[in-house]
Short mmCIF file of C-alpha atoms and ligand atoms in Angstrom, two decimals:
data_model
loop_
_atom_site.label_atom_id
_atom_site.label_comp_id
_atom_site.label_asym_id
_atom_site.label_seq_id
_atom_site.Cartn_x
_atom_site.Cartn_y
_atom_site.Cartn_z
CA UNK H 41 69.98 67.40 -14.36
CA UNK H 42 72.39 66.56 -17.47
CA UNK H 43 73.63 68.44 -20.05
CA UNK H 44 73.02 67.21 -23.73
CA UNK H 45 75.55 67.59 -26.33
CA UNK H 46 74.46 71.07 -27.27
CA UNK H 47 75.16 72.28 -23.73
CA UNK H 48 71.05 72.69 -22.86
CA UNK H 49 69.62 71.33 -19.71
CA UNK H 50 68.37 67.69 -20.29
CA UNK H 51 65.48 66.45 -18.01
CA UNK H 52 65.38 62.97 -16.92
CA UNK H 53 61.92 60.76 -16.13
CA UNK H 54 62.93 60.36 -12.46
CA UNK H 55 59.99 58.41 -10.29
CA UNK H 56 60.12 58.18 -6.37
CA UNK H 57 58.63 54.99 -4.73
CA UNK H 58 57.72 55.32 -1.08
CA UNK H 59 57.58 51.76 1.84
CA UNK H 60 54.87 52.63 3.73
CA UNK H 61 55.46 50.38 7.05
CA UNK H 62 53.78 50.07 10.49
CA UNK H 63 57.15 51.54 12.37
CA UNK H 64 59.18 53.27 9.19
CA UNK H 65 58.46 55.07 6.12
CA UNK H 66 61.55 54.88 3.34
CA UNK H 67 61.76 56.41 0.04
CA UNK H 68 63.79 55.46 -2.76
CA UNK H 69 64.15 58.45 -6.16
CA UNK H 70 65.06 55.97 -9.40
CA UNK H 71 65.67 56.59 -12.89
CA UNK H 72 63.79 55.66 -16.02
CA UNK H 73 66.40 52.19 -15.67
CA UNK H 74 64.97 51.53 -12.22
CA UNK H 75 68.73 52.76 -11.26
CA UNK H 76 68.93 54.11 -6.83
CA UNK H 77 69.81 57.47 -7.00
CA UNK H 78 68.87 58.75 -3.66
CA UNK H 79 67.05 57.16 -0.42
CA UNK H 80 65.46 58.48 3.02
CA UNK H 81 64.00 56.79 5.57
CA UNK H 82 62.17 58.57 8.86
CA UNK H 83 60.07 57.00 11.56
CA UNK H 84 55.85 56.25 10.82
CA UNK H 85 53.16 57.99 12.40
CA UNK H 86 49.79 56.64 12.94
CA UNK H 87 46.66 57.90 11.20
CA UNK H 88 45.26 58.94 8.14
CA UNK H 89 46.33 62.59 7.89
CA UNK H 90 49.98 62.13 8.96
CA UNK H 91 50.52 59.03 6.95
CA UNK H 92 49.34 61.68 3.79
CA UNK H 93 51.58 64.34 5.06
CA UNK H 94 54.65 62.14 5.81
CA UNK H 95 54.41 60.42 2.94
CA UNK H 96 54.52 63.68 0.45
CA UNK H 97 57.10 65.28 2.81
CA UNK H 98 59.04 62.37 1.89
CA UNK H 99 58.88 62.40 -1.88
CA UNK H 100 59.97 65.93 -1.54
CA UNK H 101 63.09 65.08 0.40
CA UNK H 102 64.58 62.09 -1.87
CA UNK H 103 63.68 64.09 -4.90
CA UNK H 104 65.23 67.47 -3.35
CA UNK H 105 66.45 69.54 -6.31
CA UNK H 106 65.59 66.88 -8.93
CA UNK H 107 61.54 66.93 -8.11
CA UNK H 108 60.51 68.97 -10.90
CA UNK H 109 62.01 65.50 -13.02
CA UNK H 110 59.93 63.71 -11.10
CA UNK H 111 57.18 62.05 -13.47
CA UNK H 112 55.44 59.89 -10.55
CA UNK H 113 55.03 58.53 -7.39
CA UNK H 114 54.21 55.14 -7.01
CA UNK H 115 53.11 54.27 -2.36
CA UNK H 116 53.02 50.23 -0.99
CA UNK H 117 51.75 50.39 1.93
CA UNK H 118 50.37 47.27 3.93
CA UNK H 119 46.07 47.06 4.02
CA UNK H 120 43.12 46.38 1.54
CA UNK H 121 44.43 48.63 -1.60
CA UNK H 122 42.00 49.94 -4.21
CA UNK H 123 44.67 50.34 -7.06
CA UNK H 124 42.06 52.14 -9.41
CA UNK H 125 41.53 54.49 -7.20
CA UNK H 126 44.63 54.60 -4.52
CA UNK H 127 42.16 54.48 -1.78
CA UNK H 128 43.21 51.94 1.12
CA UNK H 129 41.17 50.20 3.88
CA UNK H 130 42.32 48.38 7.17
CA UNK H 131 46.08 49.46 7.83
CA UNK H 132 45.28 48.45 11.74
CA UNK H 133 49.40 49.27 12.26
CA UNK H 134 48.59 52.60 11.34
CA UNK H 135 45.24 53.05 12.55
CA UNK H 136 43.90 53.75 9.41
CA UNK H 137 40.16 52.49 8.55
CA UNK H 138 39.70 54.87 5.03
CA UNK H 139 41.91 56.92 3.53
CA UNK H 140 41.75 58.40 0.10
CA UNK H 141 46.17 58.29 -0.14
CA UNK H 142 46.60 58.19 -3.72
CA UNK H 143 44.05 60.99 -4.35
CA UNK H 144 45.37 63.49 -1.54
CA UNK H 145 48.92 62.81 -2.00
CA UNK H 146 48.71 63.32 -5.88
CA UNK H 147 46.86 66.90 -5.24
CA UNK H 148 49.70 67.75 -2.98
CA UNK H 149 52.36 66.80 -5.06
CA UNK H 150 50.88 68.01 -8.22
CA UNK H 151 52.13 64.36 -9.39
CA UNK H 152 50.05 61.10 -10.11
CA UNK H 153 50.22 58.58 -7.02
CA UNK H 154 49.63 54.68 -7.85
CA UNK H 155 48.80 53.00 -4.62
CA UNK H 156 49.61 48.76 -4.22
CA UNK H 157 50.23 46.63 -1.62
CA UNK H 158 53.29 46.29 -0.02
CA UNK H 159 53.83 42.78 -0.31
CA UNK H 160 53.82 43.01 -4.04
CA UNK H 161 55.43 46.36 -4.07
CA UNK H 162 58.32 44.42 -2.04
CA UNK H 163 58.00 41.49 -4.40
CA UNK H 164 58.34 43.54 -7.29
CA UNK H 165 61.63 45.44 -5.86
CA UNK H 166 63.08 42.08 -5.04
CA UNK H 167 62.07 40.54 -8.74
CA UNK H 168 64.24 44.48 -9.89
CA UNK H 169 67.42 42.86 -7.75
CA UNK H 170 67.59 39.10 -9.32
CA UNK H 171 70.34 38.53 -11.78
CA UNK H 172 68.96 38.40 -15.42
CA UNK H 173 69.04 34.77 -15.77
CA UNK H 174 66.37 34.03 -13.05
CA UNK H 175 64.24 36.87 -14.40
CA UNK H 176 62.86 34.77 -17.55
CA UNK H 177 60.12 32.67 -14.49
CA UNK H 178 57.95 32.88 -12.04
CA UNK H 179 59.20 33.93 -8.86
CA UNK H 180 57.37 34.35 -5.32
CA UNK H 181 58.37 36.34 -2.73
CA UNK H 182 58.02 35.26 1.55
CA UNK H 183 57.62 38.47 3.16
CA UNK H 184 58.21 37.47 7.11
CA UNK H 185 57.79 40.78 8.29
CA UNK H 186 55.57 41.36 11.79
CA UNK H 187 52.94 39.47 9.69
CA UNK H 188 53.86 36.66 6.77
CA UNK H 189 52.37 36.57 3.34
CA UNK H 190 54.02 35.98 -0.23
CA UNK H 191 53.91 37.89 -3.61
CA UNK H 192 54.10 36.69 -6.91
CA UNK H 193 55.69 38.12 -9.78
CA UNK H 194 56.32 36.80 -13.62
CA UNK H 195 57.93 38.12 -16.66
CA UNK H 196 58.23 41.49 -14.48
CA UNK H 197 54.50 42.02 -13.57
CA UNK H 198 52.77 41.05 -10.46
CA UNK H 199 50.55 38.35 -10.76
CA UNK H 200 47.35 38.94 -8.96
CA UNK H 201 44.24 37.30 -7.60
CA UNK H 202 40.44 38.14 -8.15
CA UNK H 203 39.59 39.39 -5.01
CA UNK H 204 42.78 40.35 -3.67
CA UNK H 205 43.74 37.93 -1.29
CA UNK H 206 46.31 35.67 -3.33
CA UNK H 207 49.59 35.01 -1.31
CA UNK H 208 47.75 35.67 2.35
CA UNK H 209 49.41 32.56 3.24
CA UNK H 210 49.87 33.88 6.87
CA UNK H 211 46.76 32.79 7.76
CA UNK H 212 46.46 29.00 7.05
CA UNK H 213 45.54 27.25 9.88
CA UNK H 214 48.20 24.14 9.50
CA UNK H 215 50.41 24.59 12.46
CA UNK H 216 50.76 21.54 14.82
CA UNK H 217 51.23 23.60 17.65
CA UNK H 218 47.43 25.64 17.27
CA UNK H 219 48.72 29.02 18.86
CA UNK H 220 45.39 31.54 18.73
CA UNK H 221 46.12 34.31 15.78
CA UNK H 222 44.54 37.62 16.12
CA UNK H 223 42.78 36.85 12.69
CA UNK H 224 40.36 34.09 14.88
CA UNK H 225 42.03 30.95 13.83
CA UNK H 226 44.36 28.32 15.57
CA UNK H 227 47.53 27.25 13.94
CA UNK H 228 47.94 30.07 11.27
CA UNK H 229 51.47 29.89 10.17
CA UNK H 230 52.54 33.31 10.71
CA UNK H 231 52.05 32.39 14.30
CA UNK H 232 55.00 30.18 14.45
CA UNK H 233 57.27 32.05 11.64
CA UNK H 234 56.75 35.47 11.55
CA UNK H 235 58.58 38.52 12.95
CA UNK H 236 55.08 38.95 15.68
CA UNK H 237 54.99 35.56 15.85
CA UNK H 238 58.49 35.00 16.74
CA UNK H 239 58.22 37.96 19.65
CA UNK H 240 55.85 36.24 21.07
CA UNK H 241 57.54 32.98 21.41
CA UNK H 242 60.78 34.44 22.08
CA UNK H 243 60.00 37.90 23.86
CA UNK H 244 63.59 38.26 25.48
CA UNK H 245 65.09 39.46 22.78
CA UNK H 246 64.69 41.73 19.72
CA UNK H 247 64.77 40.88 17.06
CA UNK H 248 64.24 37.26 18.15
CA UNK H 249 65.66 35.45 15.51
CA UNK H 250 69.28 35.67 15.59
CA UNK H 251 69.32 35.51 19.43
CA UNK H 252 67.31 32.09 18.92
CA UNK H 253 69.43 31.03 16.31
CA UNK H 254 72.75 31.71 18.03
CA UNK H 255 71.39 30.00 21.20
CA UNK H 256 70.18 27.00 19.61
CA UNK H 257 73.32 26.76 17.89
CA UNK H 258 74.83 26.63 21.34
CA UNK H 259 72.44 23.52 22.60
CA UNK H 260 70.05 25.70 24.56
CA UNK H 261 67.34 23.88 24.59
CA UNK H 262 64.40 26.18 24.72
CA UNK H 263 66.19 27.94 21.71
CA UNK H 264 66.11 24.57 19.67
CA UNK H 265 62.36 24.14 20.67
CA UNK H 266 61.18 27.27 19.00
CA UNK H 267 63.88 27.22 16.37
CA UNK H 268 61.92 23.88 15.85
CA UNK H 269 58.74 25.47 15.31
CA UNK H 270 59.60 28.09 13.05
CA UNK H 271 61.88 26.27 10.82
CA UNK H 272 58.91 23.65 10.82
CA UNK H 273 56.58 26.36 10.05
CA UNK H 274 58.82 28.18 7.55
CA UNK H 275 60.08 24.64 5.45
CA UNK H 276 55.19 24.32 5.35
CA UNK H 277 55.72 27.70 3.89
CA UNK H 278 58.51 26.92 1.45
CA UNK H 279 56.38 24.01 0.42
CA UNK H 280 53.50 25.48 -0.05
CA UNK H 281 54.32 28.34 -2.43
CA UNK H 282 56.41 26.03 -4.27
CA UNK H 283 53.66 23.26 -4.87
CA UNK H 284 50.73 25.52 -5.10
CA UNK H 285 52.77 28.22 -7.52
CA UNK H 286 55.96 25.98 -8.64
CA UNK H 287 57.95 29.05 -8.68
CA UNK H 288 61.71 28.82 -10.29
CA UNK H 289 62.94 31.42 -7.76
CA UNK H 290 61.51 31.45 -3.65
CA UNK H 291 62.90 34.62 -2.45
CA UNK H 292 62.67 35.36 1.78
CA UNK H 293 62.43 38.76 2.75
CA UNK H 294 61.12 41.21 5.58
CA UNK H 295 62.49 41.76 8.50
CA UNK H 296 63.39 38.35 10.15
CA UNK H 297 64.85 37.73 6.90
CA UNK H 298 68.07 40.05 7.90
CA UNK H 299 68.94 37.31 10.25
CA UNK H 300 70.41 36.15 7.10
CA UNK H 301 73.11 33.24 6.18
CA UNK H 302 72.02 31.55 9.50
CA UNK H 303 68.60 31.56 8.55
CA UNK H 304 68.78 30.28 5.08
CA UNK H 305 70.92 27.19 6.27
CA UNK H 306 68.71 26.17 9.01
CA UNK H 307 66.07 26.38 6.85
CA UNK H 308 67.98 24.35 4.82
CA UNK H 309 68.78 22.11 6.80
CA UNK H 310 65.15 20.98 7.71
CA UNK H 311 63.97 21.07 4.07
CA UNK H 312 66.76 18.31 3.25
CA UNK H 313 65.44 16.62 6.63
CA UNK H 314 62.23 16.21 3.90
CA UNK H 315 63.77 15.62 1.44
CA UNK H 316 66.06 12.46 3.31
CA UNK H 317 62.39 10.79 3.36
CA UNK H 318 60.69 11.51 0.56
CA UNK H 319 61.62 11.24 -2.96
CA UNK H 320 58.71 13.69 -3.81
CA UNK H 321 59.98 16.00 -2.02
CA UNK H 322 63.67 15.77 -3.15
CA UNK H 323 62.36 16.14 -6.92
CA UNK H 324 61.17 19.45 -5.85
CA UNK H 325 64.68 20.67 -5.67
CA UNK H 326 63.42 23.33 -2.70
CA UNK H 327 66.91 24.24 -1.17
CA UNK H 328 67.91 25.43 -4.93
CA UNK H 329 64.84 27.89 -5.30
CA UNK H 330 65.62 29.22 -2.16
CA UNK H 331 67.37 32.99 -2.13
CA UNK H 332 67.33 35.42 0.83
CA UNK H 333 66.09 39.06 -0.24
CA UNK H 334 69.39 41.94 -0.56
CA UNK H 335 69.01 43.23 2.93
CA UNK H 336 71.32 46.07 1.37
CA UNK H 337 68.52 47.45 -0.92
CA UNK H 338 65.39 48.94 0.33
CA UNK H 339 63.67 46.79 -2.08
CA UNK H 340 60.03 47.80 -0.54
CA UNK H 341 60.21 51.33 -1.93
CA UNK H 342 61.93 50.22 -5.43
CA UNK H 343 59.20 47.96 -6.03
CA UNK H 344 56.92 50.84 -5.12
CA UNK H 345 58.92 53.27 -7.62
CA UNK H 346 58.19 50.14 -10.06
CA UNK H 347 54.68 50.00 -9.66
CA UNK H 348 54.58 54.38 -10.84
CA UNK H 349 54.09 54.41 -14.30
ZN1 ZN Y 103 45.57 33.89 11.33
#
C-alpha cells in the first residue's frame, strides 16, 4: 500500500496470475503496469479438488498482505479451456477429466478467475518481456515443454482459432523417423523435439538436452544422432510457424528451452544448413526471428496475470 500526497492510504489494482503445470504450480502478484512484485512457486498435486485448493492457497501467498488490492486472478493451466466459463476438460498430467476451476476458485477467493490455456498464457507473458520495438508484429511462441505446441500473439492479444486447436503443432505427423505418439499417430513432431520426447530418446539423463548437447559437442556419436533428430525436428518446427503464420518474432520457450545459448546455435546452425541450399529458404531470414524465452522470468504465470482483466 502507498501513501498519496495527503498522507491517506492509496490502493493499487494489483492482479495475481497463477502457471498451472503437470509437476509445479507458480504464481506471479503484478501491478496495473504488468510490473513482478512478488512470486511463489510449490510442487502440483493431481486432481480436481487439490488443483482448486492449491491454486487459491497460492494466490493468497504471493498476494500476502496486499490481497485485499487484489482486483483478479487470471489461471493457465494446460487442457481443453472453456474461457467463458473457466471450466477445463482433459488435463491427463493432472488427472483431471471436469473441473469447474474458474467458478470454485473465484467463490473461494471472493475474486473473479479468468481461465486460458497455458500455451497462450505463456505466449502472452513472453510477448510482456520483448523489447518495445518487436512488440508492433506478430509474434509466435514454441512452447517445448513435456509436450510441444506454439501460441500466437499480435498487437498484445492472443490470436485464436475457431475451435481451439490453433498452434497444436505437436501433433503433425511429418517426422522421418515415425516414432508412435501417445495421441495415435506416427511421426508427430513433439516426438522427436519435445521435453517427453527427448526422455525418451535420451533417458540417461535429465533433463536430456544439455547432456545431449554437451556430448555431441564432444563427437559422441549416439549424442549427434539424436541431436540430429531434434534439431531436424525443431528447424520443421521453426519452418512451419514461420511459413504458415510469417511471424516477425519466433520465440522458444518451456522447459528444454533453459538449455539455452547451446540450443539456439545448434538450432542455428541446421537452419543455415537450409538455408546453404535453398534461396527460399534464406529469404525467410529464420535465424533472425529466432529468440529464446527469459528463463529468468516466470513468464507462464505473467501471461496468466495478463489474461485477468
Ligand atoms: Zn501425436
Amino acid at each position: 500500500m502507498t501513501m498519496n500526497a495527503s498522507g491517506t492510504p492509496e490502493t493499487e489494482n494489483l492482479r495475481v496470475g497463477v502457471d498451472v503445470g503437470g509437476t509445479k504450480i507458480e504464481a506471479v502478484l503484478t501491478d496495473a503496469a504488468g510490473t513482478v512484485l512478488a512470486s511463489a512457486r510449490k510442487a502440483a498435486r493431481k486432481g480436481g479438488d487439490e488443483v482448486v485448493e492449491d491454486a487459491v492457497a497460492i494466490v493468497r501467498q504471493v498476494a500476502g498482505m496486499r490481497f485485499d488490492e487484489v482486483r483478479s486472478v487470471g489461471i493457465g493451466i494446460p487442457g481443453l479451456v472453456h474461457r467463458d466459463t473457466g471450466r477445463v476438460e482433459n488435463v491427463v498430467n493432472l488427472g483431471i477429466e471436469n473441473l469447474e476451476l474458474g467458478g470454485r476458485a473465484s467463490g473461494m477467493l471472493g475474486l473473479p478467475v479468468w481461465v486460458d490455456n497455458d500455451v497462450n498464457a505463456a505466449a502472452l507473458g513472453a510477448y510482456g518481456t520483448l523489447p518495445d520495438r518487436l512488440k508492433h508484429g506478430r509474434m509466435a511462441f514454441v512452447n517445448l515443454g513435456t509436450g510441444l505446441a506454439a501460441g500466437f500473439v499480435r498487437a498484445g492479444l492472443v490470436e485464436r482459432g475457431d475451435t481451439g486447436a490453433l498452434g497444436e503443432i505437436g501433433h503433425l505427423p511429418v517426422d522421418p523417423n515415425r516414432m508412435a505418439c501417445k495421441c495415435g499417430q506416427r511421426g508427430c513432431l513433439e516426438t522427436a523435439c519435445s521435453g517427453g520426447g527427448l526422455r525418451r530418446m535420451w533417458p540417461v539423463a535429465d533433463p536430456p538436452l544439455p547432456d545431449i548437447l554437451a556430448r555431441a559437442d564432444g563427437g559422441d556419436g549416439e549424442a549427434e544422432r539424436v541431436l540430429g533428430i531434434a534439431l531436424h525436428a525443431l528447424a520443421d518446427v521453426v519452418q512451419i510457424v514461420a511459413q504458415a503464420a510469417d511471424p516477425s518474432v519466433i520465440v522458444i520457450g518451456g522447459g528444454v528451452s533453459r538449455a539455452g545459448s547451446p540450443l539456439l546455435d545448434a538450432l542455428r546452425g541446421e537452419l543455415r544448413n537450409r538455408e546453404a541450399s535453398s534461396g527460399f529458404i534464406a529469404g525467410l531470414r529464420l535465424t533472425e526471428r529466432l529468440r529464446l524465452a527469459d528463463a529468468s522470468i516466470p513468464i507462464g504465470a505473467l501471461g496468466a496475470s495478463l489474461i485477468a482483466c
